[in-house]
CSV table of C-alpha atoms and ligand atoms in Angstrom, one decimal:
chain,number,residue,atom,x,y,z
A,1329,MET,CA,107.4,-56.3,-97.5
A,1330,THR,CA,110.8,-57.9,-98.2
A,1331,LYS,CA,112.8,-58.2,-95.0
A,1332,VAL,CA,116.3,-56.7,-94.9
A,1333,ALA,CA,119.2,-58.7,-93.6
A,1334,LEU,CA,122.6,-57.4,-92.8
A,1335,VAL,CA,125.6,-59.8,-92.6
A,1336,THR,CA,128.9,-58.6,-91.2
A,1337,GLY,CA,131.9,-60.1,-92.9
A,1338,GLY,CA,129.3,-61.1,-95.5
A,1339,SER,CA,131.5,-61.1,-98.6
A,1340,ARG,CA,133.8,-64.1,-97.9
A,1341,GLY,CA,133.9,-67.5,-96.3
A,1342,ILE,CA,131.0,-68.4,-94.0
A,1343,GLY,CA,129.5,-64.9,-94.3
A,1344,ALA,CA,129.3,-65.1,-98.1
A,1345,ALA,CA,127.4,-68.4,-97.8
A,1346,ILE,CA,125.1,-66.8,-95.3
A,1347,SER,CA,124.5,-63.7,-97.5
A,1348,ILE,CA,123.7,-66.0,-100.5
A,1349,GLY,CA,121.5,-68.3,-98.3
A,1350,LEU,CA,119.4,-65.4,-97.0
A,1351,LYS,CA,119.1,-63.9,-100.5
A,1352,ASN,CA,117.9,-67.2,-101.9
A,1353,ALA,CA,115.4,-67.3,-99.0
A,1354,GLY,CA,113.9,-64.0,-100.2
A,1355,TYR,CA,115.6,-61.4,-98.0
A,1356,GLN,CA,117.1,-58.2,-99.3
A,1357,VAL,CA,120.7,-58.6,-98.1
A,1358,ALA,CA,123.5,-56.2,-97.4
A,1359,ALA,CA,127.0,-57.6,-96.9
A,1360,ASN,CA,129.5,-55.7,-94.8
A,1361,TYR,CA,133.3,-56.3,-95.1
A,1362,ALA,CA,136.4,-54.8,-93.6
A,1363,GLY,CA,139.1,-54.1,-96.2
A,1364,ASN,CA,139.3,-56.8,-98.9
A,1365,ASP,CA,137.8,-54.7,-101.7
A,1366,GLU,CA,138.8,-57.1,-104.5
A,1367,ALA,CA,136.9,-60.0,-102.8
A,1368,ALA,CA,133.9,-57.8,-102.0
A,1369,GLN,CA,133.6,-56.5,-105.6
A,1370,LYS,CA,133.9,-60.0,-107.0
A,1371,PHE,CA,131.2,-61.1,-104.6
A,1372,ASN,CA,129.0,-58.2,-105.6
A,1373,VAL,CA,129.3,-58.9,-109.3
A,1374,MET,CA,128.7,-62.7,-108.7
A,1375,THR,CA,125.7,-62.3,-106.5
A,1376,GLY,CA,124.2,-58.8,-107.0
A,1377,ILE,CA,124.3,-58.4,-103.2
A,1378,PRO,CA,125.4,-54.8,-102.3
A,1379,VAL,CA,128.6,-54.6,-100.2
A,1380,TYR,CA,129.4,-52.0,-97.6
A,1381,LYS,CA,132.8,-51.4,-96.1
A,1382,TRP,CA,133.4,-50.5,-92.5
A,1383,SER,CA,135.0,-52.1,-89.4
A,1384,VAL,CA,132.7,-53.7,-86.9
A,1385,ALA,CA,135.4,-52.8,-84.3
A,1386,ASP,CA,134.5,-49.1,-84.7
A,1387,TYR,CA,131.1,-48.1,-83.0
A,1388,ASP,CA,130.7,-44.9,-84.9
A,1389,ALA,CA,131.5,-46.5,-88.3
A,1390,CYS,CA,128.9,-49.2,-87.5
A,1391,ALA,CA,126.3,-46.6,-86.7
A,1392,ALA,CA,127.0,-44.7,-89.9
A,1393,GLY,CA,127.2,-47.9,-92.0
A,1394,ILE,CA,123.9,-49.1,-90.7
A,1395,GLN,CA,122.3,-45.7,-91.4
A,1396,GLN,CA,123.5,-46.0,-95.0
A,1397,VAL,CA,122.2,-49.6,-95.4
A,1398,GLU,CA,118.8,-48.5,-94.0
A,1399,ALA,CA,118.6,-45.5,-96.3
A,1400,ASP,CA,119.4,-47.8,-99.3
A,1401,LEU,CA,117.3,-50.8,-98.4
A,1402,GLY,CA,115.0,-50.1,-95.5
A,1403,PRO,CA,115.0,-51.1,-91.8
A,1404,VAL,CA,117.2,-54.1,-90.9
A,1405,SER,CA,115.2,-56.8,-89.3
A,1406,VAL,CA,117.9,-59.6,-89.4
A,1407,LEU,CA,121.4,-59.0,-88.2
A,1408,VAL,CA,124.1,-61.6,-88.6
A,1409,ASN,CA,127.2,-60.9,-86.5
A,1410,ASN,CA,129.6,-63.0,-88.5
A,1411,ALA,CA,132.7,-60.9,-88.9
A,1412,GLY,CA,135.6,-62.5,-87.0
A,1413,ILE,CA,139.4,-62.7,-86.9
A,1414,THR,CA,142.1,-64.8,-85.3
A,1415,ARG,CA,145.5,-63.6,-84.0
A,1416,ASP,CA,146.8,-66.8,-82.5
A,1417,ALA,CA,149.7,-67.0,-80.1
A,1418,MET,CA,150.5,-68.9,-77.0
A,1419,PHE,CA,149.4,-66.9,-74.0
A,1420,HIS,CA,153.0,-66.1,-72.8
A,1421,LYS,CA,153.8,-64.7,-76.2
A,1422,MET,CA,150.4,-63.0,-76.8
A,1423,THR,CA,150.7,-59.2,-77.2
A,1424,ARG,CA,148.1,-56.7,-75.9
A,1425,GLU,CA,147.5,-55.8,-79.4
A,1426,GLN,CA,146.6,-59.4,-80.4
A,1427,TRP,CA,144.2,-59.5,-77.4
A,1428,LYS,CA,142.6,-56.2,-78.2
A,1429,GLU,CA,142.2,-56.7,-82.0
A,1430,VAL,CA,140.4,-60.0,-81.5
A,1431,VAL,CA,138.2,-58.8,-78.6
A,1432,ASP,CA,137.4,-55.5,-80.4
A,1433,THR,CA,136.3,-57.4,-83.6
A,1434,ASN,CA,134.7,-60.6,-82.3
A,1435,LEU,CA,133.0,-59.4,-79.2
A,1436,SER,CA,132.7,-55.6,-79.2
A,1437,GLY,CA,131.8,-56.0,-82.9
A,1438,ALA,CA,128.6,-57.8,-81.9
A,1439,PHE,CA,127.8,-54.9,-79.4
A,1440,ASN,CA,128.7,-52.2,-82.0
A,1441,MET,CA,126.4,-53.7,-84.6
A,1442,THR,CA,123.5,-54.8,-82.4
A,1443,HIS,CA,123.3,-51.7,-80.2
A,1444,PRO,CA,122.5,-49.2,-83.0
A,1445,LEU,CA,119.8,-51.6,-84.5
A,1446,TRP,CA,118.2,-52.6,-81.2
A,1447,VAL,CA,115.9,-49.6,-80.7
A,1448,GLY,CA,114.4,-49.9,-84.2
A,1449,MET,CA,113.9,-53.7,-83.7
A,1450,ARG,CA,112.1,-53.0,-80.4
A,1451,ASP,CA,109.9,-50.3,-81.9
A,1452,ARG,CA,108.9,-52.6,-84.8
A,1453,LYS,CA,108.5,-55.5,-82.4
A,1454,PHE,CA,110.5,-57.8,-84.6
A,1455,GLY,CA,114.1,-58.7,-84.9
A,1456,ARG,CA,116.5,-61.5,-85.4
A,1457,VAL,CA,120.1,-61.3,-84.0
A,1458,ILE,CA,122.3,-64.2,-84.9
A,1459,THR,CA,125.9,-64.3,-83.9
A,1460,ILE,CA,128.6,-66.6,-85.2
A,1461,SER,CA,130.7,-67.8,-82.3
A,1462,SER,CA,132.9,-70.9,-82.4
A,1463,ILE,CA,133.4,-74.4,-81.0
A,1464,ASN,CA,136.6,-72.8,-79.5
A,1465,GLY,CA,134.4,-70.4,-77.5
A,1466,GLN,CA,132.7,-73.4,-76.0
A,1467,LYS,CA,135.7,-75.7,-75.2
A,1468,GLY,CA,138.7,-73.3,-75.3
A,1469,GLN,CA,141.7,-73.9,-77.5
A,1470,THR,CA,145.5,-73.7,-77.0
A,1471,GLY,CA,147.0,-70.7,-78.7
A,1472,GLN,CA,143.6,-68.9,-78.8
A,1473,VAL,CA,143.0,-67.4,-75.4
A,1474,ASN,CA,142.0,-64.2,-77.1
A,1475,TYR,CA,139.7,-65.9,-79.6
A,1476,SER,CA,138.2,-68.3,-77.2
A,1477,ALA,CA,137.5,-65.5,-74.7
A,1478,SER,CA,135.8,-63.3,-77.3
A,1479,LYS,CA,133.7,-66.2,-78.7
A,1480,ALA,CA,132.6,-67.3,-75.2
A,1481,GLY,CA,131.7,-63.6,-74.7
A,1482,ASP,CA,129.4,-63.8,-77.7
A,1483,ILE,CA,127.6,-66.7,-76.0
A,1484,GLY,CA,127.0,-64.7,-72.8
A,1485,PHE,CA,126.0,-61.6,-74.9
A,1486,THR,CA,123.4,-63.8,-76.6
A,1487,LYS,CA,122.0,-65.3,-73.5
A,1488,ALA,CA,121.5,-62.0,-71.7
A,1489,LEU,CA,120.2,-60.1,-74.7
A,1490,ALA,CA,117.7,-62.8,-75.5
A,1491,GLN,CA,116.0,-62.2,-72.2
A,1492,GLU,CA,115.6,-58.5,-73.0
A,1493,GLY,CA,114.4,-59.2,-76.5
A,1494,ALA,CA,111.9,-61.9,-75.7
A,1495,ARG,CA,109.0,-59.7,-74.8
A,1496,VAL,CA,109.5,-57.3,-77.8
A,1497,GLY,CA,109.5,-59.9,-80.6
A,1498,ILE,CA,113.3,-60.1,-81.0
A,1499,THR,CA,115.1,-63.5,-80.9
A,1500,VAL,CA,118.8,-63.6,-80.2
A,1501,ASN,CA,120.7,-66.8,-80.9
A,1502,VAL,CA,124.3,-67.9,-81.4
A,1503,ILE,CA,125.8,-70.6,-83.7
A,1504,CYS,CA,129.0,-72.3,-82.8
A,1505,PRO,CA,130.6,-73.8,-85.9
A,1506,GLY,CA,133.3,-76.4,-85.7
A,1507,TYR,CA,136.0,-76.4,-88.3
A,1508,ILE,CA,134.5,-75.1,-91.6
A,1509,ALA,CA,136.3,-75.2,-95.0
A,1510,THR,CA,137.1,-71.5,-95.4
A,1511,GLU,CA,140.3,-69.5,-95.9
A,1512,MET,CA,140.6,-69.1,-92.1
A,1513,VAL,CA,140.9,-72.9,-91.7
A,1514,ARG,CA,142.7,-73.6,-95.0
A,1515,ALA,CA,145.4,-71.1,-93.8
A,1516,MET,CA,146.3,-73.8,-91.2
A,1517,ASP,CA,149.2,-76.1,-91.8
A,1518,GLU,CA,147.9,-78.9,-94.0
A,1519,LYS,CA,149.6,-81.6,-91.9
A,1520,VAL,CA,148.0,-80.3,-88.7
A,1521,LEU,CA,144.7,-80.2,-90.5
A,1522,ASN,CA,144.8,-83.7,-91.8
A,1523,GLU,CA,146.6,-85.4,-88.9
A,1524,ARG,CA,145.3,-83.5,-85.9
A,1525,VAL,CA,142.1,-81.7,-86.7
A,1526,ILE,CA,140.1,-83.9,-89.0
A,1527,PRO,CA,140.6,-87.1,-87.0
A,1528,GLN,CA,138.9,-85.3,-84.1
A,1529,ILE,CA,135.7,-84.7,-86.0
A,1530,PRO,CA,133.5,-87.8,-85.7
A,1531,VAL,CA,131.8,-87.2,-89.1
A,1532,GLY,CA,135.3,-87.3,-90.6
A,1533,ARG,CA,135.3,-84.1,-92.6
A,1534,LEU,CA,135.3,-80.3,-92.3
A,1535,GLY,CA,132.0,-78.5,-92.4
A,1536,GLU,CA,130.8,-76.5,-95.4
A,1537,PRO,CA,130.0,-72.8,-95.2
A,1538,GLU,CA,126.5,-73.6,-96.6
A,1539,GLU,CA,125.8,-75.9,-93.5
A,1540,ILE,CA,126.2,-72.8,-91.3
A,1541,ALA,CA,124.2,-70.7,-93.7
A,1542,ARG,CA,121.2,-73.1,-93.4
A,1543,CYS,CA,121.2,-72.7,-89.6
A,1544,VAL,CA,121.1,-69.0,-90.0
A,1545,VAL,CA,118.3,-69.0,-92.5
A,1546,PHE,CA,116.3,-71.2,-90.2
A,1547,LEU,CA,116.9,-69.0,-87.1
A,1548,ALA,CA,116.0,-65.9,-89.1
A,1549,SER,CA,112.6,-67.4,-90.2
A,1550,ASP,CA,109.2,-67.0,-88.6
A,1551,ASP,CA,109.3,-70.7,-87.9
A,1552,ALA,CA,112.0,-70.2,-85.4
A,1553,GLY,CA,110.1,-67.6,-83.3
A,1554,PHE,CA,110.1,-69.8,-80.2
A,1555,ILE,CA,113.9,-70.3,-80.3
A,1556,THR,CA,115.8,-67.6,-78.4
A,1557,GLY,CA,118.9,-67.6,-76.2
A,1558,SER,CA,120.0,-70.8,-77.9
A,1559,THR,CA,123.5,-72.0,-78.7
A,1560,ILE,CA,123.5,-74.2,-81.8
A,1561,SER,CA,126.5,-76.4,-82.2
A,1562,ALA,CA,127.3,-77.3,-85.8
A,1563,ASN,CA,130.6,-79.1,-85.5
A,1564,GLY,CA,130.3,-82.7,-86.9
A,1565,GLY,CA,130.1,-84.1,-83.3
A,1566,GLN,CA,133.5,-82.7,-82.3
A,1567,TYR,CA,132.3,-81.2,-79.1
A,1568,ILE,CA,129.0,-82.2,-77.6
A,1569,THR,CA,127.7,-80.0,-74.8
B,1621,NDP,P1,137.1,-65.4,-93.2
B,1621,NDP,O1,138.4,-65.0,-92.7
B,1621,NDP,O2,137.0,-66.3,-94.4
B,1621,NDP,O3,136.2,-64.1,-93.5
B,1621,NDP,C1,136.0,-63.1,-92.5
B,1621,NDP,C2,135.1,-62.1,-92.9
B,1621,NDP,O4,135.0,-61.1,-91.9
B,1621,NDP,C3,135.6,-61.3,-94.1
B,1621,NDP,O5,134.5,-60.9,-94.9
B,1621,NDP,C4,136.3,-60.1,-93.5
B,1621,NDP,O6,136.3,-58.9,-94.3
B,1621,NDP,C5,135.3,-59.8,-92.3
B,1621,NDP,N1,135.9,-59.0,-91.3
B,1621,NDP,C6,137.0,-59.3,-90.5
B,1621,NDP,N2,137.3,-58.3,-89.7
B,1621,NDP,C7,136.3,-57.4,-89.8
B,1621,NDP,C8,135.9,-56.1,-89.3
B,1621,NDP,N3,136.7,-55.6,-88.3
B,1621,NDP,N4,134.8,-55.5,-89.7
B,1621,NDP,C9,134.1,-56.0,-90.7
B,1621,NDP,N5,134.3,-57.2,-91.3
B,1621,NDP,C10,135.4,-57.9,-90.9
B,1621,NDP,O7,136.4,-66.0,-91.9
B,1621,NDP,P2,135.3,-67.3,-91.8
B,1621,NDP,O8,134.3,-67.2,-92.9
B,1621,NDP,O9,136.2,-68.5,-91.7
B,1621,NDP,O10,134.7,-67.0,-90.4
B,1621,NDP,C11,133.5,-66.3,-90.3
B,1621,NDP,C12,133.0,-66.3,-88.8
B,1621,NDP,O11,132.9,-67.7,-88.4
B,1621,NDP,C13,134.1,-65.7,-87.9
B,1621,NDP,O12,133.4,-65.0,-86.8
B,1621,NDP,C14,134.8,-66.9,-87.3
B,1621,NDP,O13,135.4,-66.7,-86.1
B,1621,NDP,C15,133.7,-67.9,-87.2
B,1621,NDP,N6,134.1,-69.3,-87.2
B,1621,NDP,C16,134.8,-69.8,-88.3
B,1621,NDP,C17,135.2,-71.1,-88.3
B,1621,NDP,C18,135.9,-71.8,-89.5
B,1621,NDP,O14,136.2,-73.0,-89.4
B,1621,NDP,N7,136.1,-71.1,-90.6
B,1621,NDP,C19,134.9,-72.0,-87.2
B,1621,NDP,C20,134.2,-71.4,-86.1
B,1621,NDP,C21,133.8,-70.1,-86.1
B,1621,NDP,P3,137.4,-58.7,-95.5
B,1621,NDP,O15,136.9,-59.7,-96.6
B,1621,NDP,O16,137.3,-57.3,-95.9
B,1621,NDP,O17,138.7,-59.1,-94.9
């Protein structure tokens, strides 16, 4: 039977590459998104991958969205927690709203999506939970106390949940991309990108979304059954742990 994979934030950027990579690997893919209907419709027409709109920051919306995906496609066996946002500000200027929005999406979003799917994965004795964290969750980053905290939280989430999933056939892993060429990164000041960011990357370039997608496809595969609780760094050598 074809396995079903659900990718949050799966219609743009890294998530779109992950959705396409999983589809090409033979999965039935559902791509979730938050609000950019135009990009989602374009992605759907281009790829044939069905798109579903809800916010991962809202637990009830996640439970309802998952129910819809499973009614349409069957039980989800691969979950990719990719949806993420930034609301950068120096800490002394950071508002409670900027803190909350980022933590609600990047960290609670992983809980909100994984929790409703967990019992089904346990019952079926198979599951793959793959969360997209960030290099800045590993090393911290000026102006990103909220983002770094949420992404570090994703790593702790993964390490603890992997221990619970191990005996019931569920692997839980996290990928920490470095700087990847998506809208999120291209939104940065070009001068900062060329003069400050790229020189810090030993391979001398930004990563491509497909390079993260290939990590996901591997972690989702049966070949990766012995890998759980792992943090995979895909950052061009920028930060070596
Ligand atoms: P983009 O901004 O290009 O895309 C983000 C995607 O997430 C969009 O599909 C967006 O939906 C969706 N999204 C945002 N908020 C929500 C929400 N509340 N509920 C559901 N979906 C949501 O981001 P990237 O592709 O650059 O980043 C993807 C992930 O990779 C993020 O978690 C990011 O933190 C992480 N990452 C990115 C790096 C990079 O260099 N780009 C580096 C390290 C980590 P919509 O289209 O509707 O807005």
